[in-house]
């Protein structure tokens, strides 16, 4: 049963990752990116982080490296795992700060976009993408909070 659950989660993660690539390709805007896969990683790492999510993250990173990346094999797997671990760590350890969720989201999104760090307009790209993705996450949390308690 555990293998079946890992296979289904892996397929789900890969589909969301390819959906992110397709949606950003169709939008075609250079100054921002919509990242549903980052939102999935962040939500899972903050709300229900467990060892069951490691294999789907590694498989989705490997599939991204194989099909869509020019980097070495395993770079995105490490990147996705780092996003999940850092987001979870900041969310759990920095509980006394009132803006802990935004700081955790910001650091996770910064790690998620380290590949784009060498672009000339990274700051404007990062700020616009961060704000748009945080607004999407905020509204997702708001609708989910009203339905699930």
Tab-separated table of N, CA and C in Angstrom:
chain	number	residue	atom	x	y	z
A	1	UNK	N	0.822	-1.187	0.000
A	1	UNK	CA	0.000	0.000	0.000
A	1	UNK	C	0.872	1.260	0.000
A	2	UNK	N	1.992	1.190	0.682
A	2	UNK	CA	2.891	2.340	0.732
A	2	UNK	C	3.471	2.633	-0.651
A	3	UNK	N	3.807	1.595	-1.387
A	3	UNK	CA	4.347	1.789	-2.729
A	3	UNK	C	3.298	2.405	-3.655
A	4	UNK	N	2.078	1.941	-3.526
A	4	UNK	CA	0.991	2.469	-4.347
A	4	UNK	C	0.763	3.952	-4.051
A	5	UNK	N	0.784	4.314	-2.772
A	5	UNK	CA	0.607	5.714	-2.372
A	5	UNK	C	1.757	6.570	-2.896
A	6	UNK	N	2.988	6.084	-2.824
A	6	UNK	CA	4.132	6.836	-3.339
A	6	UNK	C	4.062	7.006	-4.851
A	7	UNK	N	3.601	5.972	-5.549
A	7	UNK	CA	3.469	6.072	-7.011
A	7	UNK	C	2.412	7.099	-7.376
A	8	UNK	N	1.267	7.067	-6.686
A	8	UNK	CA	0.208	8.038	-6.981
A	8	UNK	C	0.637	9.465	-6.647
A	9	UNK	N	1.306	9.650	-5.516
A	9	UNK	CA	1.811	10.983	-5.173
A	9	UNK	C	2.849	11.452	-6.175
A	10	UNK	N	3.699	10.563	-6.604
A	10	UNK	CA	4.717	10.931	-7.590
A	10	UNK	C	4.072	11.366	-8.896
A	11	UNK	N	3.082	10.633	-9.338
A	11	UNK	CA	2.379	11.007	-10.573
A	11	UNK	C	1.689	12.359	-10.395
A	12	UNK	N	1.075	12.569	-9.256
A	12	UNK	CA	0.409	13.845	-8.982
A	12	UNK	C	1.415	15.001	-8.979
A	13	UNK	N	2.545	14.821	-8.323
A	13	UNK	CA	3.563	15.869	-8.266
A	13	UNK	C	4.103	16.180	-9.664
A	14	UNK	N	4.365	15.151	-10.446
A	14	UNK	CA	4.901	15.362	-11.799
A	14	UNK	C	3.881	16.075	-12.674
A	15	UNK	N	2.610	15.722	-12.558
A	15	UNK	CA	1.572	16.387	-13.343
A	15	UNK	C	1.480	17.863	-12.966
A	16	UNK	N	1.531	18.173	-11.676
A	16	UNK	CA	1.483	19.577	-11.248
A	16	UNK	C	2.722	20.325	-11.733
A	17	UNK	N	3.872	19.688	-11.702
A	17	UNK	CA	5.103	20.323	-12.175
A	17	UNK	C	5.038	20.613	-13.670
A	18	UNK	N	4.557	19.668	-14.460
A	18	UNK	CA	4.423	19.900	-15.897
A	18	UNK	C	3.324	20.919	-16.193
A	19	UNK	N	2.284	20.956	-15.358
A	19	UNK	CA	1.246	21.973	-15.501
A	19	UNK	C	1.828	23.364	-15.268
A	20	UNK	N	2.700	23.482	-14.282
A	20	UNK	CA	3.369	24.767	-14.032
A	20	UNK	C	4.180	25.207	-15.248
A	21	UNK	N	4.901	24.290	-15.833
A	21	UNK	CA	5.693	24.612	-17.019
A	21	UNK	C	4.794	25.044	-18.171
A	22	UNK	N	3.701	24.339	-18.373
A	22	UNK	CA	2.788	24.675	-19.454
A	22	UNK	C	2.105	26.019	-19.241
A	23	UNK	N	1.668	26.292	-18.032
A	23	UNK	CA	0.966	27.545	-17.774
A	23	UNK	C	1.905	28.736	-17.933
A	24	UNK	N	3.150	28.597	-17.510
A	24	UNK	CA	4.101	29.698	-17.681
A	24	UNK	C	4.516	29.860	-19.139
A	25	UNK	N	4.524	28.781	-19.880
A	25	UNK	CA	4.805	28.877	-21.314
A	25	UNK	C	3.661	29.579	-22.050
A	26	UNK	N	2.431	29.252	-21.674
A	26	UNK	CA	1.280	29.859	-22.333
A	26	UNK	C	1.108	31.327	-21.963
A	27	UNK	N	1.424	31.670	-20.731
A	27	UNK	CA	1.336	33.077	-20.324
A	27	UNK	C	2.404	33.885	-21.048
A	28	UNK	N	3.598	33.384	-21.083
A	28	UNK	CA	4.675	34.004	-21.852
A	28	UNK	C	5.162	35.338	-21.335
A	29	UNK	N	5.055	35.572	-20.050
A	29	UNK	CA	5.506	36.829	-19.453
A	29	UNK	C	6.889	36.610	-18.847
A	30	UNK	N	7.822	37.499	-19.157
A	30	UNK	CA	9.194	37.332	-18.670
A	30	UNK	C	9.414	37.887	-17.271
A	31	UNK	N	8.544	38.734	-16.786
A	31	UNK	CA	8.792	39.415	-15.519
A	31	UNK	C	8.130	38.753	-14.322
A	32	UNK	N	7.442	37.633	-14.520
A	32	UNK	CA	6.856	36.904	-13.398
A	32	UNK	C	6.615	35.454	-13.789
A	33	UNK	N	6.413	34.644	-12.777
A	33	UNK	CA	6.118	33.234	-12.991
A	33	UNK	C	5.079	32.806	-11.952
A	34	UNK	N	4.120	32.007	-12.388
A	34	UNK	CA	3.134	31.436	-11.479
A	34	UNK	C	3.606	30.024	-11.162
A	35	UNK	N	3.693	29.703	-9.885
A	35	UNK	CA	4.334	28.456	-9.462
A	35	UNK	C	3.404	27.572	-8.641
A	36	UNK	N	2.497	26.845	-9.276
A	36	UNK	CA	1.639	25.947	-8.500
A	36	UNK	C	2.413	24.785	-7.864
A	37	UNK	N	3.513	24.370	-8.479
A	37	UNK	CA	4.289	23.288	-7.868
A	37	UNK	C	4.978	23.777	-6.592
A	38	UNK	N	5.468	25.008	-6.602
A	38	UNK	CA	6.031	25.559	-5.366
A	38	UNK	C	4.950	25.663	-4.296
A	39	UNK	N	3.756	26.085	-4.684
A	39	UNK	CA	2.671	26.181	-3.711
A	39	UNK	C	2.330	24.808	-3.135
A	40	UNK	N	2.392	23.776	-3.964
A	40	UNK	CA	2.165	22.410	-3.494
A	40	UNK	C	3.263	21.987	-2.521
A	41	UNK	N	4.509	22.233	-2.884
A	41	UNK	CA	5.618	21.882	-1.988
A	41	UNK	C	5.495	22.637	-0.672
A	42	UNK	N	5.211	23.925	-0.760
A	42	UNK	CA	5.122	24.737	0.458
A	42	UNK	C	3.967	24.271	1.338
A	43	UNK	N	2.824	24.035	0.754
A	43	UNK	CA	1.670	23.603	1.541
A	43	UNK	C	1.933	22.265	2.216
A	44	UNK	N	2.501	21.337	1.475
A	44	UNK	CA	2.776	20.020	2.048
A	44	UNK	C	3.856	20.107	3.127
A	45	UNK	N	4.880	20.930	2.898
A	45	UNK	CA	5.960	21.007	3.879
A	45	UNK	C	5.526	21.717	5.150
A	46	UNK	N	4.602	22.649	5.050
A	46	UNK	CA	4.173	23.389	6.239
A	46	UNK	C	3.055	22.661	6.972
A	47	UNK	N	2.112	22.103	6.245
A	47	UNK	CA	0.933	21.505	6.881
A	47	UNK	C	1.112	20.039	7.258
A	48	UNK	N	1.718	19.255	6.389
A	48	UNK	CA	1.805	17.816	6.685
A	48	UNK	C	3.116	17.239	6.172
A	49	UNK	N	4.215	17.725	6.685
A	49	UNK	CA	5.516	17.248	6.241
A	49	UNK	C	5.794	15.879	6.847
A	50	UNK	N	6.122	14.908	5.977
A	50	UNK	CA	6.464	13.569	6.452
A	50	UNK	C	7.438	12.932	5.477
A	51	UNK	N	7.952	11.786	5.852
A	51	UNK	CA	8.891	11.070	4.995
A	51	UNK	C	8.228	10.510	3.743
A	52	UNK	N	6.902	10.435	3.741
A	52	UNK	CA	6.195	9.926	2.569
A	52	UNK	C	6.274	10.883	1.389
A	53	UNK	N	6.622	12.126	1.640
A	53	UNK	CA	6.697	13.117	0.567
A	53	UNK	C	8.081	13.216	-0.063
A	54	UNK	N	9.054	12.537	0.487
A	54	UNK	CA	10.423	12.631	-0.031
A	54	UNK	C	10.547	11.961	-1.398
A	55	UNK	N	10.042	10.761	-1.530
A	55	UNK	CA	10.161	10.034	-2.804
A	55	UNK	C	9.427	10.761	-3.940
A	56	UNK	N	8.187	11.256	-3.730
A	56	UNK	CA	7.549	12.005	-4.823
A	56	UNK	C	8.304	13.284	-5.199
A	57	UNK	N	8.909	13.960	-4.234
A	57	UNK	CA	9.696	15.154	-4.551
A	57	UNK	C	10.933	14.801	-5.368
A	58	UNK	N	11.601	13.718	-4.999
A	58	UNK	CA	12.792	13.297	-5.740
A	58	UNK	C	12.416	12.855	-7.151
A	59	UNK	N	11.336	12.102	-7.284
A	59	UNK	CA	10.924	11.644	-8.610
A	59	UNK	C	10.497	12.809	-9.485
A	60	UNK	N	9.792	13.782	-8.927
A	60	UNK	CA	9.400	14.943	-9.738
A	60	UNK	C	10.617	15.772	-10.127
A	61	UNK	N	11.590	15.899	-9.230
A	61	UNK	CA	12.816	16.611	-9.579
A	61	UNK	C	13.604	15.897	-10.662
A	62	UNK	N	13.693	14.584	-10.566
A	62	UNK	CA	14.395	13.825	-11.601
A	62	UNK	C	13.684	13.906	-12.942
A	63	UNK	N	12.360	13.841	-12.927
A	63	UNK	CA	11.632	13.942	-14.194
A	63	UNK	C	11.785	15.338	-14.794
A	64	UNK	N	11.838	16.359	-13.967
A	64	UNK	CA	12.063	17.704	-14.494
A	64	UNK	C	13.468	17.820	-15.082
A	65	UNK	N	14.452	17.238	-14.392
A	65	UNK	CA	15.826	17.258	-14.907
A	65	UNK	C	15.950	16.500	-16.223
A	66	UNK	N	15.268	15.392	-16.334
A	66	UNK	CA	15.376	14.574	-17.544
A	66	UNK	C	14.691	15.235	-18.729
A	67	UNK	N	13.482	15.746	-18.534
A	67	UNK	CA	12.688	16.210	-19.668
A	67	UNK	C	12.801	17.708	-19.957
A	68	UNK	N	12.994	18.543	-18.947
A	68	UNK	CA	12.857	19.980	-19.164
A	68	UNK	C	14.068	20.819	-18.773
A	69	UNK	N	15.092	20.231	-18.256
A	69	UNK	CA	16.203	21.015	-17.738
A	69	UNK	C	17.484	20.709	-18.497
A	70	UNK	N	18.386	21.653	-18.422
A	70	UNK	CA	19.713	21.450	-18.982
A	70	UNK	C	20.755	21.275	-17.882
A	71	UNK	N	20.315	21.179	-16.659
A	71	UNK	CA	21.222	21.020	-15.523
A	71	UNK	C	21.590	19.551	-15.336
A	72	UNK	N	22.471	19.322	-14.367
A	72	UNK	CA	22.849	17.954	-14.038
A	72	UNK	C	21.674	17.213	-13.429
A	73	UNK	N	21.695	15.904	-13.565
A	73	UNK	CA	20.629	15.071	-13.033
A	73	UNK	C	20.641	15.135	-11.512
A	74	UNK	N	19.541	15.510	-10.933
A	74	UNK	CA	19.407	15.575	-9.485
A	74	UNK	C	19.413	16.975	-8.915
A	75	UNK	N	19.669	17.991	-9.722
A	75	UNK	CA	19.726	19.365	-9.218
A	75	UNK	C	18.359	19.793	-8.705
A	76	UNK	N	17.319	19.547	-9.473
A	76	UNK	CA	15.986	19.966	-9.055
A	76	UNK	C	15.443	19.097	-7.918
A	77	UNK	N	15.865	17.853	-7.831
A	77	UNK	CA	15.463	17.028	-6.691
A	77	UNK	C	16.001	17.621	-5.397
A	78	UNK	N	17.261	18.007	-5.429
A	78	UNK	CA	17.868	18.631	-4.248
A	78	UNK	C	17.190	19.953	-3.953
A	79	UNK	N	16.895	20.725	-4.989
A	79	UNK	CA	16.253	22.022	-4.822
A	79	UNK	C	14.864	21.872	-4.205
A	80	UNK	N	14.079	20.920	-4.683
A	80	UNK	CA	12.733	20.722	-4.152
A	80	UNK	C	12.771	20.240	-2.701
A	81	UNK	N	13.703	19.348	-2.391
A	81	UNK	CA	13.840	18.888	-1.009
A	81	UNK	C	14.293	20.021	-0.087
A	82	UNK	N	15.191	20.856	-0.573
A	82	UNK	CA	15.646	21.999	0.226
A	82	UNK	C	14.513	22.973	0.493
A	83	UNK	N	13.678	23.224	-0.494
A	83	UNK	CA	12.527	24.113	-0.297
A	83	UNK	C	11.617	23.560	0.792
A	84	UNK	N	11.329	22.274	0.729
A	84	UNK	CA	10.447	21.660	1.717
A	84	UNK	C	11.058	21.702	3.117
A	85	UNK	N	12.339	21.389	3.229
A	85	UNK	CA	12.979	21.353	4.542
A	85	UNK	C	13.108	22.746	5.145
A	86	UNK	N	13.548	23.719	4.353
A	86	UNK	CA	13.730	25.081	4.876
A	86	UNK	C	12.391	25.708	5.231
A	87	UNK	N	11.379	25.515	4.413
A	87	UNK	CA	10.056	26.064	4.717
A	87	UNK	C	9.499	25.469	6.000
A	88	UNK	N	9.642	24.173	6.154
A	88	UNK	CA	9.179	23.519	7.371
A	88	UNK	C	9.968	23.995	8.579
A	89	UNK	N	11.276	24.104	8.453
A	89	UNK	CA	12.116	24.520	9.572
A	89	UNK	C	11.771	25.937	10.027
A	90	UNK	N	11.653	26.851	9.078
A	90	UNK	CA	11.343	28.234	9.454
A	90	UNK	C	9.948	28.319	10.053
A	91	UNK	N	9.003	27.594	9.494
A	91	UNK	CA	7.637	27.637	10.016
A	91	UNK	C	7.549	27.067	11.431
A	92	UNK	N	8.317	26.027	11.730
A	92	UNK	CA	8.238	25.399	13.050
A	92	UNK	C	9.100	26.103	14.099
A	93	UNK	N	10.237	26.654	13.702
A	93	UNK	CA	11.168	27.240	14.665
A	93	UNK	C	10.908	28.710	14.972
A	94	UNK	N	10.386	29.436	14.013
A	94	UNK	CA	10.185	30.871	14.196
A	94	UNK	C	8.701	31.108	14.441
A	95	UNK	N	8.200	30.669	15.584
A	95	UNK	CA	6.778	30.781	15.866
A	95	UNK	C	6.424	32.052	16.622
A	96	UNK	N	7.392	32.762	17.131
A	96	UNK	CA	7.098	33.956	17.913
A	96	UNK	C	6.949	35.205	17.055
A	97	UNK	N	7.330	35.124	15.792
A	97	UNK	CA	7.277	36.278	14.905
A	97	UNK	C	5.918	36.321	14.223
A	98	UNK	N	5.345	37.519	14.098
A	98	UNK	CA	4.007	37.639	13.525
A	98	UNK	C	3.991	37.417	12.019
A	99	UNK	N	5.098	37.586	11.364
A	99	UNK	CA	5.154	37.408	9.916
A	99	UNK	C	5.919	36.137	9.543
A	100	UNK	N	5.797	35.106	10.348
A	100	UNK	CA	6.539	33.863	10.136
A	100	UNK	C	6.134	33.173	8.840
A	101	UNK	N	4.847	33.208	8.509
A	101	UNK	CA	4.418	32.519	7.296
A	101	UNK	C	4.977	33.209	6.047
A	102	UNK	N	4.961	34.534	6.047
A	102	UNK	CA	5.489	35.256	4.891
A	102	UNK	C	6.998	35.085	4.771
A	103	UNK	N	7.707	35.084	5.910
A	103	UNK	CA	9.162	34.886	5.848
A	103	UNK	C	9.495	33.467	5.398
A	104	UNK	N	8.758	32.487	5.863
A	104	UNK	CA	8.966	31.113	5.428
A	104	UNK	C	8.672	30.966	3.938
A	105	UNK	N	7.590	31.601	3.491
A	105	UNK	CA	7.222	31.573	2.079
A	105	UNK	C	8.299	32.254	1.233
A	106	UNK	N	8.823	33.379	1.707
A	106	UNK	CA	9.838	34.133	0.962
A	106	UNK	C	11.130	33.337	0.830
A	107	UNK	N	11.613	32.754	1.927
A	107	UNK	CA	12.852	31.974	1.850
A	107	UNK	C	12.677	30.727	0.978
A	108	UNK	N	11.529	30.073	1.098
A	108	UNK	CA	11.265	28.919	0.244
A	108	UNK	C	11.215	29.297	-1.228
A	109	UNK	N	10.585	30.431	-1.529
A	109	UNK	CA	10.491	30.873	-2.916
A	109	UNK	C	11.846	31.336	-3.442
A	110	UNK	N	12.665	31.899	-2.583
A	110	UNK	CA	14.023	32.290	-2.983
A	110	UNK	C	14.850	31.056	-3.338
A	111	UNK	N	14.748	30.016	-2.542
A	111	UNK	CA	15.471	28.776	-2.844
A	111	UNK	C	14.917	28.149	-4.119
A	112	UNK	N	13.607	28.195	-4.288
A	112	UNK	CA	12.973	27.617	-5.473
A	112	UNK	C	13.444	28.302	-6.754
A	113	UNK	N	13.791	29.578	-6.670
A	113	UNK	CA	14.212	30.344	-7.847
A	113	UNK	C	15.716	30.596	-7.887
A	114	UNK	N	16.517	29.793	-7.224
A	114	UNK	CA	17.967	30.006	-7.262
A	114	UNK	C	18.552	29.783	-8.647
A	115	UNK	N	17.899	29.000	-9.475
A	115	UNK	CA	18.381	28.780	-10.840
A	115	UNK	C	18.291	30.084	-11.646
A	116	UNK	N	17.297	30.916	-11.349
A	116	UNK	CA	17.111	32.187	-12.053
A	116	UNK	C	17.900	33.336	-11.423
A	117	UNK	N	18.713	33.047	-10.440
A	117	UNK	CA	19.410	34.076	-9.671
A	117	UNK	C	20.384	34.896	-10.510
A	118	UNK	N	20.920	34.347	-11.566
A	118	UNK	CA	21.917	35.045	-12.372
A	118	UNK	C	21.315	35.937	-13.455
A	119	UNK	N	19.989	35.996	-13.544
A	119	UNK	CA	19.371	36.883	-14.516
A	119	UNK	C	19.589	38.334	-14.102
A	120	UNK	N	19.581	39.230	-15.068
A	120	UNK	CA	19.864	40.633	-14.774
A	120	UNK	C	18.727	41.310	-14.014
A	121	UNK	N	17.503	40.933	-14.279
A	121	UNK	CA	16.359	41.564	-13.610
A	121	UNK	C	15.748	40.631	-12.560
A	122	UNK	N	16.595	39.955	-11.800
A	122	UNK	CA	16.118	38.974	-10.833
A	122	UNK	C	15.280	39.615	-9.740
A	123	UNK	N	15.653	40.810	-9.303
A	123	UNK	CA	14.945	41.438	-8.186
A	123	UNK	C	13.498	41.741	-8.571
A	124	UNK	N	13.294	42.366	-9.718
A	124	UNK	CA	11.914	42.662	-10.134
A	124	UNK	C	11.150	41.378	-10.427
A	125	UNK	N	11.815	40.398	-11.027
A	125	UNK	CA	11.203	39.095	-11.291
A	125	UNK	C	10.797	38.426	-9.987
A	126	UNK	N	11.685	38.441	-8.999
A	126	UNK	CA	11.430	37.768	-7.736
A	126	UNK	C	10.303	38.445	-6.966
A	127	UNK	N	10.310	39.758	-6.895
A	127	UNK	CA	9.294	40.466	-6.117
A	127	UNK	C	7.908	40.290	-6.727
A	128	UNK	N	7.799	40.457	-8.039
A	128	UNK	CA	6.479	40.299	-8.668
A	128	UNK	C	5.984	38.858	-8.560
A	129	UNK	N	6.855	37.902	-8.781
A	129	UNK	CA	6.451	36.495	-8.677
A	129	UNK	C	6.103	36.119	-7.239
A	130	UNK	N	6.869	36.629	-6.289
A	130	UNK	CA	6.605	36.345	-4.884
A	130	UNK	C	5.242	36.880	-4.477
A	131	UNK	N	4.947	38.102	-4.845
A	131	UNK	CA	3.665	38.694	-4.459
A	131	UNK	C	2.488	37.975	-5.105
A	132	UNK	N	2.595	37.653	-6.372
A	132	UNK	CA	1.493	36.967	-7.056
A	132	UNK	C	1.272	35.573	-6.476
A	133	UNK	N	2.354	34.837	-6.231
A	133	UNK	CA	2.211	33.487	-5.671
A	133	UNK	C	1.734	33.522	-4.230
A	134	UNK	N	2.149	34.532	-3.465
A	134	UNK	CA	1.673	34.623	-2.083
A	134	UNK	C	0.186	34.965	-2.046
A	135	UNK	N	-0.265	35.810	-2.948
A	135	UNK	CA	-1.694	36.129	-3.019
A	135	UNK	C	-2.489	34.876	-3.379
A	136	UNK	N	-1.997	34.092	-4.320
A	136	UNK	CA	-2.672	32.838	-4.676
A	136	UNK	C	-2.706	31.902	-3.468
A	137	UNK	N	-1.584	31.785	-2.766
A	137	UNK	CA	-1.532	30.924	-1.577
A	137	UNK	C	-2.469	31.441	-0.485
A	138	UNK	N	-2.499	32.751	-0.302
A	138	UNK	CA	-3.361	33.347	0.719
A	138	UNK	C	-4.829	33.049	0.446
A	139	UNK	N	-5.260	33.236	-0.802
A	139	UNK	CA	-6.650	32.954	-1.134
A	139	UNK	C	-6.956	31.457	-1.060
A	140	UNK	N	-5.984	30.634	-1.405
A	140	UNK	CA	-6.165	29.186	-1.259
A	140	UNK	C	-6.342	28.821	0.210
A	141	UNK	N	-5.520	29.372	1.069
A	141	UNK	CA	-5.622	29.116	2.496
A	141	UNK	C	-6.961	29.627	3.042
A	142	UNK	N	-7.384	30.771	2.546
A	142	UNK	CA	-8.625	31.363	3.024
A	142	UNK	C	-9.822	30.488	2.644
A	143	UNK	N	-9.874	30.012	1.408
A	143	UNK	CA	-10.980	29.156	0.998
A	143	UNK	C	-10.907	27.788	1.682
A	144	UNK	N	-9.700	27.276	1.857
A	144	UNK	CA	-9.556	25.994	2.532
A	144	UNK	C	-9.888	26.114	4.008
A	145	UNK	N	-9.536	27.237	4.617
A	145	UNK	CA	-9.819	27.442	6.041
A	145	UNK	C	-11.299	27.521	6.332
A	146	UNK	N	-12.093	28.029	5.402
A	146	UNK	CA	-13.530	28.104	5.612
A	146	UNK	C	-14.207	26.741	5.462
A	147	UNK	N	-13.608	25.854	4.717
A	147	UNK	CA	-14.230	24.559	4.449
A	147	UNK	C	-13.746	23.456	5.385
A	148	UNK	N	-12.483	23.489	5.745
A	148	UNK	CA	-11.906	22.402	6.530
A	148	UNK	C	-11.493	22.925	7.891
A	149	UNK	N	-11.993	22.307	8.921
A	149	UNK	CA	-11.599	22.677	10.286
A	149	UNK	C	-11.571	21.482	11.165
